[in-house]
CSV table of C-alpha atoms and ligand atoms in Angstrom, one decimal:
chain,number,residue,atom,x,y,z
A,81,MET,CA,294.0,23.5,0.0
A,82,LYS,CA,295.6,20.0,0.0
A,83,THR,CA,296.9,19.0,3.4
A,84,ALA,CA,300.4,17.8,3.8
A,85,GLN,CA,299.0,14.3,4.3
A,86,THR,CA,297.3,14.1,1.0
A,87,LEU,CA,300.3,15.6,-0.6
A,88,SER,CA,302.5,13.0,1.0
A,89,LYS,CA,300.3,10.3,-0.5
A,90,PHE,CA,300.8,12.0,-3.9
A,91,ILE,CA,304.5,12.0,-3.3
A,92,LEU,CA,304.6,8.3,-2.4
A,93,ASP,CA,302.3,7.4,-5.4
A,94,ASN,CA,304.7,9.2,-7.7
A,95,SER,CA,307.9,8.2,-6.0
A,96,ILE,CA,309.4,11.7,-5.8
A,97,LYS,CA,312.9,11.2,-4.5
A,98,GLY,CA,314.1,13.4,-1.7
A,99,PHE,CA,315.1,14.2,1.8
A,100,LEU,CA,312.3,15.8,3.8
A,101,ALA,CA,310.3,14.3,6.7
A,102,GLU,CA,306.6,14.6,6.9
A,103,ASP,CA,306.6,16.8,10.0
A,104,GLU,CA,309.2,19.1,8.3
A,105,ALA,CA,307.0,19.3,5.2
A,106,CYS,CA,304.0,20.3,7.3
A,107,TYR,CA,306.0,22.9,9.2
A,108,LEU,CA,307.4,24.4,5.9
A,109,MET,CA,303.8,24.8,4.6
A,110,SER,CA,302.7,26.5,7.8
A,111,LEU,CA,305.6,28.9,7.7
A,112,VAL,CA,304.6,29.9,4.2
A,113,GLU,CA,301.0,30.3,5.1
A,114,GLN,CA,301.9,32.5,8.2
A,115,HIS,CA,304.5,34.7,6.6
A,116,TYR,CA,303.1,35.4,3.1
A,117,PRO,CA,302.2,37.9,1.5
A,118,LEU,CA,305.3,39.8,2.4
A,119,GLY,CA,307.3,38.9,-0.7
A,120,ALA,CA,308.2,35.9,-2.9
A,121,VAL,CA,309.5,32.6,-1.6
A,122,LEU,CA,312.8,31.0,-2.6
A,123,GLU,CA,314.4,27.6,-1.9
A,124,ILE,CA,318.0,26.5,-2.4
A,125,GLY,CA,318.2,22.8,-3.1
A,126,SER,CA,315.5,21.6,-5.5
A,127,TYR,CA,316.9,18.1,-6.1
A,128,CYS,CA,313.9,16.1,-7.5
A,129,GLY,CA,311.3,18.5,-6.1
A,130,LYS,CA,310.1,16.9,-2.8
A,131,SER,CA,310.3,20.1,-0.7
A,132,THR,CA,309.3,22.1,-3.8
A,133,VAL,CA,305.9,20.3,-4.0
A,134,TYR,CA,305.0,21.1,-0.4
A,135,ILE,CA,306.2,24.7,-0.4
A,136,GLY,CA,304.8,25.1,-3.9
A,137,GLU,CA,301.4,23.9,-2.9
A,138,ALA,CA,301.3,26.4,0.0
A,139,CYS,CA,302.4,29.2,-2.4
A,140,LYS,CA,299.8,28.2,-5.0
A,141,ALA,CA,297.0,28.5,-2.5
A,142,LEU,CA,298.1,32.0,-1.7
A,143,GLY,CA,298.8,33.1,-5.3
A,144,ALA,CA,302.5,33.4,-4.4
A,145,THR,CA,305.6,32.4,-6.5
A,146,LEU,CA,308.3,30.0,-5.5
A,147,PHE,CA,311.8,30.3,-7.0
A,148,SER,CA,313.6,27.0,-6.7
A,149,VAL,CA,317.4,27.2,-7.1
A,150,ASP,CA,319.7,24.3,-7.9
A,151,HIS,CA,322.6,23.6,-10.2
A,152,HIS,CA,321.2,20.1,-10.4
A,153,ARG,CA,324.7,18.5,-10.3
A,154,GLY,CA,324.2,17.2,-6.7
A,155,SER,CA,325.9,17.9,-3.4
A,156,GLU,CA,329.0,16.1,-2.3
A,157,GLU,CA,327.1,13.2,-0.9
A,158,HIS,CA,325.2,12.6,-4.2
A,159,GLN,CA,328.3,12.2,-6.4
A,160,TYR,CA,329.3,8.9,-7.9
A,161,GLY,CA,330.6,6.5,-5.2
A,162,GLU,CA,329.2,8.6,-2.3
A,163,ALA,CA,326.6,7.5,0.2
A,164,TYR,CA,323.6,9.2,-1.4
A,165,HIS,CA,324.5,8.6,-5.0
A,166,ASP,CA,321.5,7.6,-7.2
A,167,THR,CA,322.4,5.9,-10.4
A,168,GLN,CA,319.0,7.0,-11.9
A,169,LEU,CA,320.1,10.6,-11.6
A,170,TYR,CA,323.5,10.1,-13.3
A,171,ASP,CA,324.3,11.2,-16.8
A,172,GLU,CA,326.8,8.5,-17.8
A,173,GLN,CA,327.9,10.3,-21.0
A,174,LEU,CA,328.9,13.4,-19.0
A,175,SER,CA,329.9,11.5,-15.9
A,176,LYS,CA,327.7,14.1,-14.0
A,177,MET,CA,324.7,14.1,-11.7
A,178,ASP,CA,321.6,15.6,-13.3
A,179,SER,CA,318.4,15.9,-11.2
A,180,LEU,CA,316.8,18.5,-13.5
A,181,PRO,CA,314.7,16.0,-15.6
A,182,ALA,CA,313.3,14.4,-12.5
A,183,PHE,CA,312.6,17.9,-11.0
A,184,ARG,CA,310.7,19.0,-14.1
A,185,ARG,CA,308.7,15.9,-14.1
A,186,THR,CA,307.7,16.5,-10.5
A,187,LEU,CA,306.6,20.0,-11.2
A,188,HIS,CA,304.4,18.8,-14.1
A,189,LEU,CA,302.9,15.9,-12.1
A,190,ALA,CA,302.2,18.3,-9.2
A,191,ASP,CA,300.6,20.9,-11.5
A,192,LEU,CA,303.0,23.5,-10.2
A,193,ASP,CA,304.5,24.7,-13.5
A,194,SER,CA,302.8,28.1,-13.1
A,195,THR,CA,303.7,28.5,-9.4
A,196,VAL,CA,307.4,27.4,-9.3
A,197,ILE,CA,310.1,29.1,-11.3
A,198,PRO,CA,313.2,26.8,-11.5
A,199,ILE,CA,316.5,28.6,-11.5
A,200,ILE,CA,319.5,26.4,-12.7
A,201,ALA,CA,322.3,28.1,-10.9
A,202,THR,CA,324.8,27.8,-8.1
A,203,SER,CA,323.4,29.8,-5.2
A,204,SER,CA,326.6,32.0,-4.9
A,205,ASN,CA,326.4,32.9,-8.6
A,206,LEU,CA,322.8,33.9,-8.4
A,207,ALA,CA,322.9,35.8,-5.1
A,208,PRO,CA,324.7,39.0,-6.3
A,209,HIS,CA,322.0,39.5,-9.0
A,210,TRP,CA,319.0,38.9,-6.7
A,211,THR,CA,317.0,42.0,-5.7
A,212,THR,CA,313.5,40.8,-5.3
A,213,PRO,CA,312.4,40.9,-1.6
A,214,LEU,CA,311.7,37.5,-0.1
A,215,SER,CA,309.2,36.5,2.6
A,216,LEU,CA,310.7,33.0,3.1
A,217,VAL,CA,314.0,31.4,2.2
A,218,PHE,CA,314.4,27.7,2.6
A,219,VAL,CA,318.1,26.7,2.8
A,220,ASP,CA,318.7,23.0,1.8
A,221,GLY,CA,321.7,23.1,-0.5
A,222,GLY,CA,325.3,22.3,-0.1
A,223,HIS,CA,326.5,21.0,3.2
A,224,SER,CA,330.1,22.2,3.3
A,225,TYR,CA,330.5,24.8,6.0
A,226,GLU,CA,331.4,27.4,3.3
A,227,ALA,CA,328.2,26.7,1.3
A,228,ALA,CA,325.9,26.6,4.3
A,229,LEU,CA,327.4,29.8,5.8
A,230,HIS,CA,327.1,31.5,2.4
A,231,ASP,CA,323.5,30.4,1.9
A,232,CYS,CA,322.4,31.4,5.4
A,233,THR,CA,324.2,34.7,5.7
A,234,VAL,CA,323.8,36.1,2.1
A,235,TRP,CA,320.3,35.0,1.4
A,236,SER,CA,319.0,36.0,4.9
A,237,LYS,CA,319.8,39.6,3.9
A,238,LYS,CA,317.3,39.4,1.1
A,239,LEU,CA,314.4,38.8,3.5
A,240,VAL,CA,311.9,41.5,4.2
A,241,LYS,CA,311.3,42.5,7.8
A,242,GLY,CA,309.1,39.7,9.3
A,243,GLY,CA,310.4,37.3,6.7
A,244,VAL,CA,311.6,33.8,7.7
A,245,LEU,CA,314.9,31.9,7.2
A,246,ALA,CA,314.2,28.2,7.4
A,247,VAL,CA,317.2,25.9,7.4
A,248,HIS,CA,317.2,22.1,7.0
A,249,ASP,CA,319.5,19.5,8.5
A,250,LEU,CA,320.2,21.2,11.9
A,251,PHE,CA,321.8,18.7,14.2
A,252,GLU,CA,322.9,19.8,17.6
A,253,LEU,CA,325.1,16.7,18.2
A,254,PRO,CA,327.8,15.7,15.8
A,255,GLU,CA,326.8,12.0,16.1
A,256,ASP,CA,323.4,12.9,14.6
A,257,GLY,CA,324.7,14.6,11.5
A,258,GLY,CA,327.0,17.2,9.9
A,259,GLN,CA,327.4,20.5,11.8
A,260,ALA,CA,327.7,22.9,9.0
A,261,PRO,CA,324.0,23.9,8.7
A,262,PHE,CA,323.7,24.1,12.5
A,263,ASP,CA,326.7,26.3,12.8
A,264,ALA,CA,325.6,28.5,9.9
A,265,PHE,CA,322.1,28.9,11.3
A,266,ASN,CA,323.6,30.0,14.7
A,267,ALA,CA,326.0,32.4,13.0
A,268,VAL,CA,323.0,34.2,11.6
A,269,TYR,CA,321.1,34.1,14.8
A,270,ASN,CA,324.0,35.5,16.8
A,271,GLU,CA,324.2,38.5,14.4
A,272,GLY,CA,321.1,39.6,16.4
A,273,GLY,CA,317.8,41.0,15.0
A,274,TRP,CA,316.2,37.5,14.8
A,275,GLU,CA,313.5,35.7,16.7
A,276,LYS,CA,314.0,32.0,16.9
A,277,LEU,CA,310.9,30.1,15.9
A,278,SER,CA,310.2,26.4,16.8
A,279,GLN,CA,312.5,23.7,15.4
A,280,VAL,CA,310.6,20.7,14.0
A,281,ASN,CA,312.8,17.6,13.5
A,282,SER,CA,315.9,19.0,11.8
A,283,LEU,CA,314.1,22.1,10.4
A,284,GLY,CA,314.9,25.4,12.2
A,285,ALA,CA,313.5,28.8,11.5
A,286,LEU,CA,314.3,32.5,12.3
A,287,ARG,CA,312.1,35.5,11.8
A,288,LYS,CA,313.7,38.8,10.9
A,289,LEU,CA,312.7,41.5,13.4
B,543,LIG,N1,315.1,20.0,-0.8
B,543,LIG,C1,315.4,18.7,-1.4
B,543,LIG,C2,316.7,18.1,-1.1
B,543,LIG,C3,317.9,19.0,-1.5
B,543,LIG,S1,319.4,18.0,-1.6
B,543,LIG,C4,314.3,17.7,-1.0
B,543,LIG,O1,313.3,18.1,-0.3
B,543,LIG,O2,314.4,16.5,-1.3
B,543,LIG,C5,320.5,19.3,-1.9
B,543,LIG,C6,320.5,19.9,-3.3
B,543,LIG,O3,321.3,21.1,-3.3
B,543,LIG,C7,321.1,19.0,-4.4
B,543,LIG,O4,320.2,18.8,-5.5
B,543,LIG,C8,322.3,19.9,-4.9
B,543,LIG,O5,322.5,19.8,-6.3
B,543,LIG,C9,322.0,21.3,-4.5
B,543,LIG,N2,323.1,22.1,-4.2
B,543,LIG,C10,324.2,21.8,-3.5
B,543,LIG,N3,325.0,22.9,-3.5
B,543,LIG,C11,324.4,23.9,-4.2
B,543,LIG,C12,324.8,25.3,-4.5
B,543,LIG,N4,325.9,25.8,-4.1
B,543,LIG,N5,323.9,26.0,-5.3
B,543,LIG,C13,322.8,25.4,-5.7
B,543,LIG,N6,322.4,24.2,-5.4
B,543,LIG,C14,323.2,23.4,-4.7
B,544,LIG,MG1,318.3,18.6,3.6
């Protein structure tokens, strides 16, 4: 199996846009390796496919499937005029963000078309229809408190026993970043029935007991 380092070279070579640090990518891959084959894997927040390539590569080696969910219209911070807006991902005719073409391109370049199933949907629209047991959920979608709390609480209930909820952008201190994912992660942990796994950089994980 490719290591995260060789994958990272691949990502740099192909300029896959995204928001995931190298140590977080390695940790995500190891979480998949340790907690499969309990069920399928699902991520919320595909964007251009950076996290998808790492999780997907780990899934591919195990014969697992990754469902990658995104409405591809961007989060608040990606919208026109906001801090993380990318003009290359903007459909001027529609005045809307569209990361889907870049995401599809990434999947093709990474040879993951048979491993990753893209789902173009808002996480809260999809959730009520979702019945497939999951071994790992990676939450990296909307950063409003409402979105983060929804994604952590609702999707964590779809995990099998022993499954892992991994959440990105956990910042203990407000000066380091927004608090919504951190608060949502802790809300799930405080429900009880979870073992807290290591946190690597801003990526935290809980294992369902
Ligand atoms: N995981 C990516 C980064 C994700 S950025 C990486 O490794 O680079 C966050 C993504 O979440 C954006 O693409 C945005 O469109 C998506 N998103 C935000 N809110 C969402 C929601 N409610 N449902 C589905 N996707 C959402
Ligand atoms: Mg993130």
